[in-house]
Coordinates of C-alpha atoms in Angstrom, one line a residue:
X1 CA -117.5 93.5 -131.9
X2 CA -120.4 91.6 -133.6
X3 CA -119.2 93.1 -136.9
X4 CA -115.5 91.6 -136.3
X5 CA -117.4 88.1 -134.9
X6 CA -119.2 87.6 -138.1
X7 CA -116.4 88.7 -140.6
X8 CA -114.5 86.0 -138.5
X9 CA -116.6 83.5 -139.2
X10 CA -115.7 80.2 -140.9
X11 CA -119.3 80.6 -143.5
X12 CA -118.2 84.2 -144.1
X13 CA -114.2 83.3 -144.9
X14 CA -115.5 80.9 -147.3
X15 CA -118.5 82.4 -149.3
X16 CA -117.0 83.2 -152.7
X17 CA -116.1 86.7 -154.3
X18 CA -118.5 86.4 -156.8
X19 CA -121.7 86.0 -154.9
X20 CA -122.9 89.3 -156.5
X21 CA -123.3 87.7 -159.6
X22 CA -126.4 87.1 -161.5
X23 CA -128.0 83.9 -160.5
X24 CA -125.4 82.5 -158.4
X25 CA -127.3 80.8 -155.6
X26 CA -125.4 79.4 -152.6
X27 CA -126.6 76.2 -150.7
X28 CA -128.0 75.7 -147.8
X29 CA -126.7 78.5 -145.2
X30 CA -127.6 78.1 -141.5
X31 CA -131.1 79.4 -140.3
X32 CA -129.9 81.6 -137.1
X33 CA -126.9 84.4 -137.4
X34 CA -126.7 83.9 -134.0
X35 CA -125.9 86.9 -131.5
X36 CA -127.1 89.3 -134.4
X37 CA -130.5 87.7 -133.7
X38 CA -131.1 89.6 -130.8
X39 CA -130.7 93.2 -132.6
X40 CA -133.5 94.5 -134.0
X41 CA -134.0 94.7 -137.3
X42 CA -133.8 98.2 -138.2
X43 CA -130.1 98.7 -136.4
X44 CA -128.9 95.1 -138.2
X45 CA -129.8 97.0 -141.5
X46 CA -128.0 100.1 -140.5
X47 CA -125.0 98.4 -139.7
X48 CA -125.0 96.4 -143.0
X49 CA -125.1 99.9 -144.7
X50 CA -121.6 100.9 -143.4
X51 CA -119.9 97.7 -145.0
X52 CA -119.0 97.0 -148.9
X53 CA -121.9 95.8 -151.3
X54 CA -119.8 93.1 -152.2
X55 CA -119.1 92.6 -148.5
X56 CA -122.5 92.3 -148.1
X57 CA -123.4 89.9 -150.4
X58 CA -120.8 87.6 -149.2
X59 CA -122.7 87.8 -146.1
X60 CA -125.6 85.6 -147.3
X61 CA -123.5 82.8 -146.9
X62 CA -123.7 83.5 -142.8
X63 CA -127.4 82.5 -142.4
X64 CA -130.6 82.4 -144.1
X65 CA -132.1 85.2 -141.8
X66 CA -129.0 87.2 -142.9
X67 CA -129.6 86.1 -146.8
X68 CA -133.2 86.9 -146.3
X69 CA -132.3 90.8 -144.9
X70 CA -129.5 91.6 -147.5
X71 CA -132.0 90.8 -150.4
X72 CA -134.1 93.5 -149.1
X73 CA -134.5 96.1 -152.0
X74 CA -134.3 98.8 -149.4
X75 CA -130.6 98.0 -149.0
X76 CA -129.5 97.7 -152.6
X77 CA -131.6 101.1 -153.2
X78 CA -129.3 102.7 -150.2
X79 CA -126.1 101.2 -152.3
X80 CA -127.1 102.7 -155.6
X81 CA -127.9 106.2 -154.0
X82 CA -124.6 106.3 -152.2
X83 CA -123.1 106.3 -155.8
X84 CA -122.3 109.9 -157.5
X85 CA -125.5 111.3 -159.1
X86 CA -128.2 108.3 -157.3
X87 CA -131.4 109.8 -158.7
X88 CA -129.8 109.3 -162.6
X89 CA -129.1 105.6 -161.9
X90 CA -132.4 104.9 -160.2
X91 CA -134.3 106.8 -162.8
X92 CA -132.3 104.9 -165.7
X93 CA -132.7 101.3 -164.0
X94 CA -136.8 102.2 -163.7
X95 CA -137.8 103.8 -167.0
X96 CA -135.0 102.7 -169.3
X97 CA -134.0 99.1 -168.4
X98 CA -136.1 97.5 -171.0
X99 CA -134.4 98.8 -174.0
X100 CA -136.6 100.4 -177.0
X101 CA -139.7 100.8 -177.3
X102 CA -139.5 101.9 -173.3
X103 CA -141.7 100.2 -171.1
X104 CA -141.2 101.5 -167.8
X105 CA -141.7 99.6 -164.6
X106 CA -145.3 99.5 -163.0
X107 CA -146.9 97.8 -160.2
X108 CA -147.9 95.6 -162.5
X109 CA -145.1 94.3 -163.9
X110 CA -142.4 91.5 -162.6
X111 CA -140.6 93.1 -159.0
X112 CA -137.4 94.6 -159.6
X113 CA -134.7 93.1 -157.7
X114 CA -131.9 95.9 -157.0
X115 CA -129.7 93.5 -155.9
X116 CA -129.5 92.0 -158.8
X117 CA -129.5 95.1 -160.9
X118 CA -126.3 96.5 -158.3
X119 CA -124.4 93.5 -159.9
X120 CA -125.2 93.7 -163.0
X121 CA -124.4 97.1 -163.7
X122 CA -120.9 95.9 -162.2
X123 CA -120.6 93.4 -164.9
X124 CA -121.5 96.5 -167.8
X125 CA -118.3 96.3 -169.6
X126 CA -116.5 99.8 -171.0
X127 CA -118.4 101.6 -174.0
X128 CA -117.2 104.2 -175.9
X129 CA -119.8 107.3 -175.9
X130 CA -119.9 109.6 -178.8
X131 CA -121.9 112.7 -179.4
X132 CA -122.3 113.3 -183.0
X133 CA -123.2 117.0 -182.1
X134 CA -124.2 120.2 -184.3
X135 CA -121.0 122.4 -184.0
X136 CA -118.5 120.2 -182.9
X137 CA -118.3 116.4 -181.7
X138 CA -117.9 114.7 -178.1
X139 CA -116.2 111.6 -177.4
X140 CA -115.3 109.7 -174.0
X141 CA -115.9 106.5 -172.3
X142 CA -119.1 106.0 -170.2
X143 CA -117.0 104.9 -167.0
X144 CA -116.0 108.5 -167.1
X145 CA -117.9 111.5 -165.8
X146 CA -117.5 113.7 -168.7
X147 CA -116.1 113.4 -172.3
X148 CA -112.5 113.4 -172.6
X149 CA -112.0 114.9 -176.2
X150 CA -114.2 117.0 -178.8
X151 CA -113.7 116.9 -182.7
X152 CA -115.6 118.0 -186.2
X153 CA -118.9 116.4 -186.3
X154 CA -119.0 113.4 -188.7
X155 CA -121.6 115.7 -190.6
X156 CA -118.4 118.3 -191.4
X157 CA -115.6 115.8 -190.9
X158 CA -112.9 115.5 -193.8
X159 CA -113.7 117.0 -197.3
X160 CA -117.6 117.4 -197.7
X161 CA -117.6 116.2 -201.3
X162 CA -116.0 112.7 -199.9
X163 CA -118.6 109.8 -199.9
X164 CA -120.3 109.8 -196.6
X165 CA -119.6 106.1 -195.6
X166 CA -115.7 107.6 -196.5
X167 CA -116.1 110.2 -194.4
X168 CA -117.9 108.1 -191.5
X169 CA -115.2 105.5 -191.9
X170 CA -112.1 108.2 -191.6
X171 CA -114.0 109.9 -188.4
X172 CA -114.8 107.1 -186.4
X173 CA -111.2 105.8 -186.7
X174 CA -109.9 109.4 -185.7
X175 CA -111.2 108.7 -182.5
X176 CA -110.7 105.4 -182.0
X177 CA -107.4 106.6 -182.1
X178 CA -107.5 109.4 -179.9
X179 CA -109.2 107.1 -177.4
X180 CA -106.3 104.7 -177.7
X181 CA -108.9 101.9 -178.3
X182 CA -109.6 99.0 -180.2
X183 CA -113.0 98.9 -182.1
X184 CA -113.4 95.8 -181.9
X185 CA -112.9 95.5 -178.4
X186 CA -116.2 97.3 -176.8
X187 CA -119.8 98.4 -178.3
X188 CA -120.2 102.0 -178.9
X189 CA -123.1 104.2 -178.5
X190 CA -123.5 107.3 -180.7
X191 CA -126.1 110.1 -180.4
X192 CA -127.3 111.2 -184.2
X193 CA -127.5 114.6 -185.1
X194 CA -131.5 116.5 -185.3
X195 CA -131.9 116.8 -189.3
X196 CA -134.3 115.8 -191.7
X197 CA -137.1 117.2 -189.5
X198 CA -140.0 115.8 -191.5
X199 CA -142.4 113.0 -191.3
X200 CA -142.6 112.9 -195.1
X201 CA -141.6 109.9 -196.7
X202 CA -138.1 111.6 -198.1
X203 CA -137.3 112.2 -194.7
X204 CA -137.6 109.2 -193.1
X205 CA -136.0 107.5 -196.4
X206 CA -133.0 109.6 -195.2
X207 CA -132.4 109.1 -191.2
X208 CA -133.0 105.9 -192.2
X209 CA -130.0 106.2 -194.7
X210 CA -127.9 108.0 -192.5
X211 CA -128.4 105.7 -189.5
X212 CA -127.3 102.5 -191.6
X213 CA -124.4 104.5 -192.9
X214 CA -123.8 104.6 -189.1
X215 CA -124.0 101.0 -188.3
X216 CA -122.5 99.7 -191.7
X217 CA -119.2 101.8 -190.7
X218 CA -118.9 100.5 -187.5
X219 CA -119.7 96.9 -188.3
X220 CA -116.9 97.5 -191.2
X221 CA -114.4 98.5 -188.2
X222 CA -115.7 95.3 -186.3
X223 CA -117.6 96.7 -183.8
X224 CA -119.2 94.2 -181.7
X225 CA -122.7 96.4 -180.4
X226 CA -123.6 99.4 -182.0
X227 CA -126.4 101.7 -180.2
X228 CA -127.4 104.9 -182.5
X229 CA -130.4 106.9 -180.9
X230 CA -130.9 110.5 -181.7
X231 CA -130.0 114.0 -179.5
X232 CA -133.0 115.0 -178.5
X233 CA -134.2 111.7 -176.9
X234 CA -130.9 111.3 -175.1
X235 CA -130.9 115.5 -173.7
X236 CA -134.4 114.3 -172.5
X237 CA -133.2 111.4 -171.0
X238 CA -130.4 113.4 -169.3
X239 CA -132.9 115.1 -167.5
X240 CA -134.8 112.3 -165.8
X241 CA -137.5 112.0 -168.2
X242 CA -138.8 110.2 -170.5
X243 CA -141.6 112.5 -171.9
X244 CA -141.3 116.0 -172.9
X245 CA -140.4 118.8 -175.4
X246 CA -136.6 119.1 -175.9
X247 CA -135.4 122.5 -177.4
X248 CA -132.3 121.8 -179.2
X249 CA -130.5 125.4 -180.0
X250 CA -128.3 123.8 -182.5
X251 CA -125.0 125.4 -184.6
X252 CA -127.1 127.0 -187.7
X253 CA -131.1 126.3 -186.1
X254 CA -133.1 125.2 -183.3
X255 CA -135.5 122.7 -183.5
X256 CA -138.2 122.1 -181.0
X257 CA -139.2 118.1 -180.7
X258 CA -142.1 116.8 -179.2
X259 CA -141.0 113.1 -177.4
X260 CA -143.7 110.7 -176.0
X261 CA -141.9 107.9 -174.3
X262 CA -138.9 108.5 -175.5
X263 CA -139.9 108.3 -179.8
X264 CA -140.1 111.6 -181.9
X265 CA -143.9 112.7 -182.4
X266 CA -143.2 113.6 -186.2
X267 CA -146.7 113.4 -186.8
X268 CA -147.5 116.2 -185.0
X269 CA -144.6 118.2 -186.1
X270 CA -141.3 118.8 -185.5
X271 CA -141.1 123.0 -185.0
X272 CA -137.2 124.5 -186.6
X273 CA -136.3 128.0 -186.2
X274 CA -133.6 129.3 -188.5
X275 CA -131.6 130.9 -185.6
X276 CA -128.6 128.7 -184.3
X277 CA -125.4 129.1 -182.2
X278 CA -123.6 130.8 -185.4
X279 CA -126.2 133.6 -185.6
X280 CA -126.0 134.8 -182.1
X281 CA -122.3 134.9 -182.6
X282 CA -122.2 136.6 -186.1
X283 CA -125.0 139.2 -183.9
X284 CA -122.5 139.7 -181.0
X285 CA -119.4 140.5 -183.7
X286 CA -121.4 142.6 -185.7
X287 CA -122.4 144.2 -182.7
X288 CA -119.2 145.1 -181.2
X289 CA -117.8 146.0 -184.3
X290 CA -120.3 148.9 -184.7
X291 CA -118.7 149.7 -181.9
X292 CA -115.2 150.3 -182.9
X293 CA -113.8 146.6 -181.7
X294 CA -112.6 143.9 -184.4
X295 CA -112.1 140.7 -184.1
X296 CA -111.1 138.2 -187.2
X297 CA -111.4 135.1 -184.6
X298 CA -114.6 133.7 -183.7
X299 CA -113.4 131.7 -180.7
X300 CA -112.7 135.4 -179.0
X301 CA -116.6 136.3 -179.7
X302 CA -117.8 133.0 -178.3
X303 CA -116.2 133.3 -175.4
X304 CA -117.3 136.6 -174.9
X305 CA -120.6 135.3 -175.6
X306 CA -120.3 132.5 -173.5
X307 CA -118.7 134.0 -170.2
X308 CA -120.9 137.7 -170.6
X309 CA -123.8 137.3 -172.7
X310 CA -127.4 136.7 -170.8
X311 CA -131.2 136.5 -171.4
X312 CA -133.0 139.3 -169.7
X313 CA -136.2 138.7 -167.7
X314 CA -137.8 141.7 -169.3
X315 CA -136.0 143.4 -172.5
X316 CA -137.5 146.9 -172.3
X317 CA -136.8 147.7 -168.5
X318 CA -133.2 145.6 -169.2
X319 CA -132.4 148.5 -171.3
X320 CA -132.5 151.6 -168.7
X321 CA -129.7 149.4 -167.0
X322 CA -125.8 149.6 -166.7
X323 CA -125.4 146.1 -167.8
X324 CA -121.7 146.8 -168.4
X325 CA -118.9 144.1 -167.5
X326 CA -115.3 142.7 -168.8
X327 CA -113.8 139.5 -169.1
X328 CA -109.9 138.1 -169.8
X329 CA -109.5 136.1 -173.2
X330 CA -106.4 135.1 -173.3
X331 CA -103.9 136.9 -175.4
X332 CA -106.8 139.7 -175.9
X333 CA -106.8 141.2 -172.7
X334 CA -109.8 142.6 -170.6
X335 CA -112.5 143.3 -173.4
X336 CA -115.9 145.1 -171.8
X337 CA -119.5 144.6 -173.4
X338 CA -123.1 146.6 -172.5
X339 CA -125.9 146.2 -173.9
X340 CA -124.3 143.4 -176.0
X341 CA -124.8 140.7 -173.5
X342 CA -128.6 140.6 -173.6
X343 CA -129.2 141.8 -176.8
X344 CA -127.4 139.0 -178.5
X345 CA -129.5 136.6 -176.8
X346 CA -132.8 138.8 -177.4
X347 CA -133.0 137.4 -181.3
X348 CA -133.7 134.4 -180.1
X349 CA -137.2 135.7 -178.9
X350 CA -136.9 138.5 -181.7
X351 CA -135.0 137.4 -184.6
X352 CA -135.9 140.5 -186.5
X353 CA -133.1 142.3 -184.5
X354 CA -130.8 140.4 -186.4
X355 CA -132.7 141.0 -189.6
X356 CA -133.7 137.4 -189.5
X357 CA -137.7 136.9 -190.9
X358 CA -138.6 133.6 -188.7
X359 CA -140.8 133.4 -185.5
X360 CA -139.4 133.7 -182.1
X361 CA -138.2 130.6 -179.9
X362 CA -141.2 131.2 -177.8
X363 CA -143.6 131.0 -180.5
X364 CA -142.3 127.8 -181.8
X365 CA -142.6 126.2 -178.8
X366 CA -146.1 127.6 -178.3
X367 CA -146.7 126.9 -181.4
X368 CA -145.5 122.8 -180.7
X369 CA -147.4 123.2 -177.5
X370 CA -151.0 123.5 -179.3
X371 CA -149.9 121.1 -182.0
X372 CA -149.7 118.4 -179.1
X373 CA -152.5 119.2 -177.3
X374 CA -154.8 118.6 -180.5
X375 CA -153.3 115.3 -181.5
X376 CA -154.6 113.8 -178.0
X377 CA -152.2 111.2 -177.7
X378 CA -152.5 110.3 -174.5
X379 CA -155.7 111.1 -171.8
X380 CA -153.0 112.9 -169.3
X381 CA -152.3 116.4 -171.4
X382 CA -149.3 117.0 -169.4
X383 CA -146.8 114.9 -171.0
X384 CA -146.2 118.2 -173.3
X385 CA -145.8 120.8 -170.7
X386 CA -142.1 120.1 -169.9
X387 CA -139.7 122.0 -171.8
X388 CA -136.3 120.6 -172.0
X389 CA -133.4 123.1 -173.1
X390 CA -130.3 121.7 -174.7
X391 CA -127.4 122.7 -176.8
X392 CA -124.7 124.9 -175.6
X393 CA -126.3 128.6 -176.6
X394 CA -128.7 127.2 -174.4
X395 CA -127.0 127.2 -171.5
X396 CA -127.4 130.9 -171.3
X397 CA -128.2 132.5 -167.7
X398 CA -132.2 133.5 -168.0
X399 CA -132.9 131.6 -170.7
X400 CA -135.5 129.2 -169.5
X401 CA -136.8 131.7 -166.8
X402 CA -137.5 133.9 -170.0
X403 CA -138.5 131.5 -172.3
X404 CA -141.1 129.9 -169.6
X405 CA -142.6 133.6 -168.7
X406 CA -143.1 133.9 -172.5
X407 CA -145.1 130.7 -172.4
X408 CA -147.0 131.2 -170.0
X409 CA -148.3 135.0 -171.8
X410 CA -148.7 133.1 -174.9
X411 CA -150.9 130.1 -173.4
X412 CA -152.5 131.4 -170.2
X413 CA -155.0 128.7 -170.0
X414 CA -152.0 126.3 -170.0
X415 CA -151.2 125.2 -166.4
X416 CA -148.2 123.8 -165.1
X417 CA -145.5 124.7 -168.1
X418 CA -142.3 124.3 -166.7
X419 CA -138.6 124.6 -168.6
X420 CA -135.8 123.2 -167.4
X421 CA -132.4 124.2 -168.6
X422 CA -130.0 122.2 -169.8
X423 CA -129.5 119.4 -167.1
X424 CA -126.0 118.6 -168.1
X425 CA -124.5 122.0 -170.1
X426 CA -123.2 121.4 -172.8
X427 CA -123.1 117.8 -172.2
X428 CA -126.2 116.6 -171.9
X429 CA -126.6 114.5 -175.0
X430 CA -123.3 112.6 -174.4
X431 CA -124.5 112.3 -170.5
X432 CA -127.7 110.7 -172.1
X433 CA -125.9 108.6 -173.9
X434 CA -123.8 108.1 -170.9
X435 CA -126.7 106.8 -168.3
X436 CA -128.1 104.5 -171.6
X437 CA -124.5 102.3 -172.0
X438 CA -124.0 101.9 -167.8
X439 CA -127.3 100.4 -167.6
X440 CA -127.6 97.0 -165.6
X441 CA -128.9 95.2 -169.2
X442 CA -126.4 97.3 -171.9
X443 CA -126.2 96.2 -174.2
X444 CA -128.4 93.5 -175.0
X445 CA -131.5 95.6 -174.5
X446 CA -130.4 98.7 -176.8
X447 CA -127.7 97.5 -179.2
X448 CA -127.7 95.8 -182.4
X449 CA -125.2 93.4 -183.2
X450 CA -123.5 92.5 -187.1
X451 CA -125.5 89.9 -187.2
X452 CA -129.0 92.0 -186.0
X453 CA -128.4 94.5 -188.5
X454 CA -129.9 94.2 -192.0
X455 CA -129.7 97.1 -194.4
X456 CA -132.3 97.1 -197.3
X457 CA -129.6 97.4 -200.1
X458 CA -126.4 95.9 -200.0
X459 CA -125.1 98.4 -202.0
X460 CA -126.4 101.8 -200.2
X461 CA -122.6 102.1 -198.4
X462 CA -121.4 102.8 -201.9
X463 CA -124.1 105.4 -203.0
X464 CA -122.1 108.7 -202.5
X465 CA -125.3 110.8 -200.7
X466 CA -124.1 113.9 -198.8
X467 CA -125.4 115.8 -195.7

């Protein structure tokens, strides 16, 4: 009855749609709401959480006591955690907001007004999200919950002996056109591949190289934003933080990055292991062919390897065990594996298995571990101690259980280690990507524009470098 009494009134019919909107003020509302006065406060609040947030906001037009309770944070905060996956939006809008370098919000700093973020991140207009990736590419729109289409990375795209702006140029408009969109109609974000893992001065000359290739191509297509950050940062991201160690199991190696508010900590080192998706693959087919079964395609072993394979707790007792099981690949049949389906994943702790001379995945992240620890970058020493997997090999059942056990042996005076496994699957980059072009201030705060971007030679989209 009250509800229907106020949506009635004449203030109400005639607040306008847009009242959400950034810095639209409206003038002089009464001071009483009348009959809602004498409810408390706490059941007025409830009952403005069952109605619309733009319903809502239109209600500020009613009364100033009603203007002064629907800018309370607490409701906006209820609005955004009614949304799917709340604690990714609030965690985006509070440490990511401000664009790069991050300076996440304090105590200190100006209040954060939800409302006003709820509106704005209504006004974010649709970006195209592309994950350059290792083994293959994903592509979608960051409306969308997941990608909508996967291709050839632009690192393998086309003929590798093809100029790489060439090759850029030919890839982005593949899936422009797969998308069925206009470049020049929306910004784009794209995650960069992990390579060049050094903090030498070669190194950095080419990221940097490859990043303005990236930008230079998408300005030529008239793209109007482009944002270009790199994997590891966004898989981080995808998993609510802002500070960590991401393992990134990549196609051909893995390469364990140390991230301190969100930039790479080359200086203290950048750990790669020369053990990637393809060699647990080639492991698994050399495996079963020593047992009598052949396959010439690849996509059968991966999904075996995908749907059976595991990480074992503890190797040696894993082996006394009837470990076997079947699955259906289509137009192969039922296909059965054993011991296959931990030892394949067991060369990532001992590569030697696969006749591979490298340290084990635990020993390069030990390895990271201590390498952090003596830089003392920060006086809080646990901004290293979270382990963030990523990749799809890394998406293996046991995999983080193991690989945190195996930390914990190698650095027992190391408290509090914890590894998390890939928050998103396979997807986490792209979803990192994802949470960055939805933000309330997208894309001012993390694009550049044509105009922004400055190569240091006009002619470096012509110089035919290769990857």
């Amino acid at each position: 009855m009250l509800l229907r009494r106020l949506f009635s009134s004449n203030s109400f019919r005639s607040a306008p749609n847009n009242v959400l909107s950034v810095d639209r003020r409206i003038s002089s509302p009464p001071l009483s709401a009348g009959a809602f006065d004498l409810l408390p406060v706490d059941l007025l609040m409830e009952i403005l959480k069952l109605i619309e947030p733009k319903d809502a906001a239109r209600l500020c037009a009613v009364c100033r006591s009603l203007k002064l309770l629907i800018s309370d944070n607490r409701l906006w905060i209820y609005y955004l955690w009614t949304h799917p996956e709340p604690d990714h939006i609030l965690f985006s809008e509070m440490e990511l907001r401000s664009g790069f370098p991050l300076q996440p919000i304090s105590n200190e700093m100006q209040p954060v007004f939800f409302k006003q973020i709820y509106g704005q991140r209504d006004l974010v207009p649709g970006v195209v999200v592309i994950d350059g990736g290792a083994g293959y590419c994903k592509f979608g729109w960051n409306k969308d919950s997941a990608p909508s289409g996967k291709s050839a990375t632009f690192l393998e795209f086309g003929n590798i002996e093809t100029p790489m702006h060439s090759r850029l140029r030919h890839f982005f408009s593949a899936i422009y056109t797969r998308l069925r969109a206009k470049a020049s109609a929306q910004p784009v974000i794209v995650s960069i591949p992990l390579c060049h893992y050094d903090d030498t001065e070669s190194a950095k000359a080419s990221r940097k190289q490859l990043k303005e290739a990236i930008h230079s191509t998408l300005f030529d297509l008239n793209v109007p934003a482009v944002c270009a950050i790199n994997q590891a940062t966004l898989a981080l991201f995808a998993a609510k933080r802002t500070t960590g160690i991401v393992v990134n199991i990549g196609f051909h190696v893995t390469s364990v990055v140390p991230i301190l508010q969100g930039k790479i900590m080359r200086r203290v080192g950048v750990e790669v292991v020369g053990m990637g998706a393809l060699k647990l693959t080639g492991f698994l087919k050399e495996s079963m062919q020593q047992n009598g079964v052949n396959f010439d395609s690849l996509y059968t072993i991966r999904t075996l390897k995908e749907n059976l394979c595991y990480v074992a707790y503890d190797y040696e007792s894993e082996l006394s065990k009837n470990t076997e099981a079947s699955y259906r690949v289509g137009g192969e049949g039922w296909l059965t594996l054993s011991k296959e389906r931990f030892q394949t994943g067991e060369i990532l702790f001992q590569p030697r298995l696969a006749g591979v001379r490298t340290m084990g995945l635990h020993q390069a992240v030990a390895l990271c571990i201590e390498h952090c620890q003596r830089a003392q970058l920060t006086i809080d020493d646990s901004w290293y101690k979270t382990v963030v997997l990523s990749g799809g090999t890394a998406c293996l059942p046991g995999l983080a259980r193991r690989l945190e056990k195996e930390l914990h042996d190698l650095l027992p005076h190391e408290d509090g280690i914890v590894v998390i496994p890939p928050p998103m699957g396979t997807d986490s980059a792209w979803y990192g990507a994802k949470l960055i072009s939805s933000l309330s201030t997208f894309p001012a705060t993390w694009c550049k524009t044509k105009k922004q971007f400055r190569p240091r030679s006009s002619r470096y989209s012509r110089v035919n470098f290769l990857w």
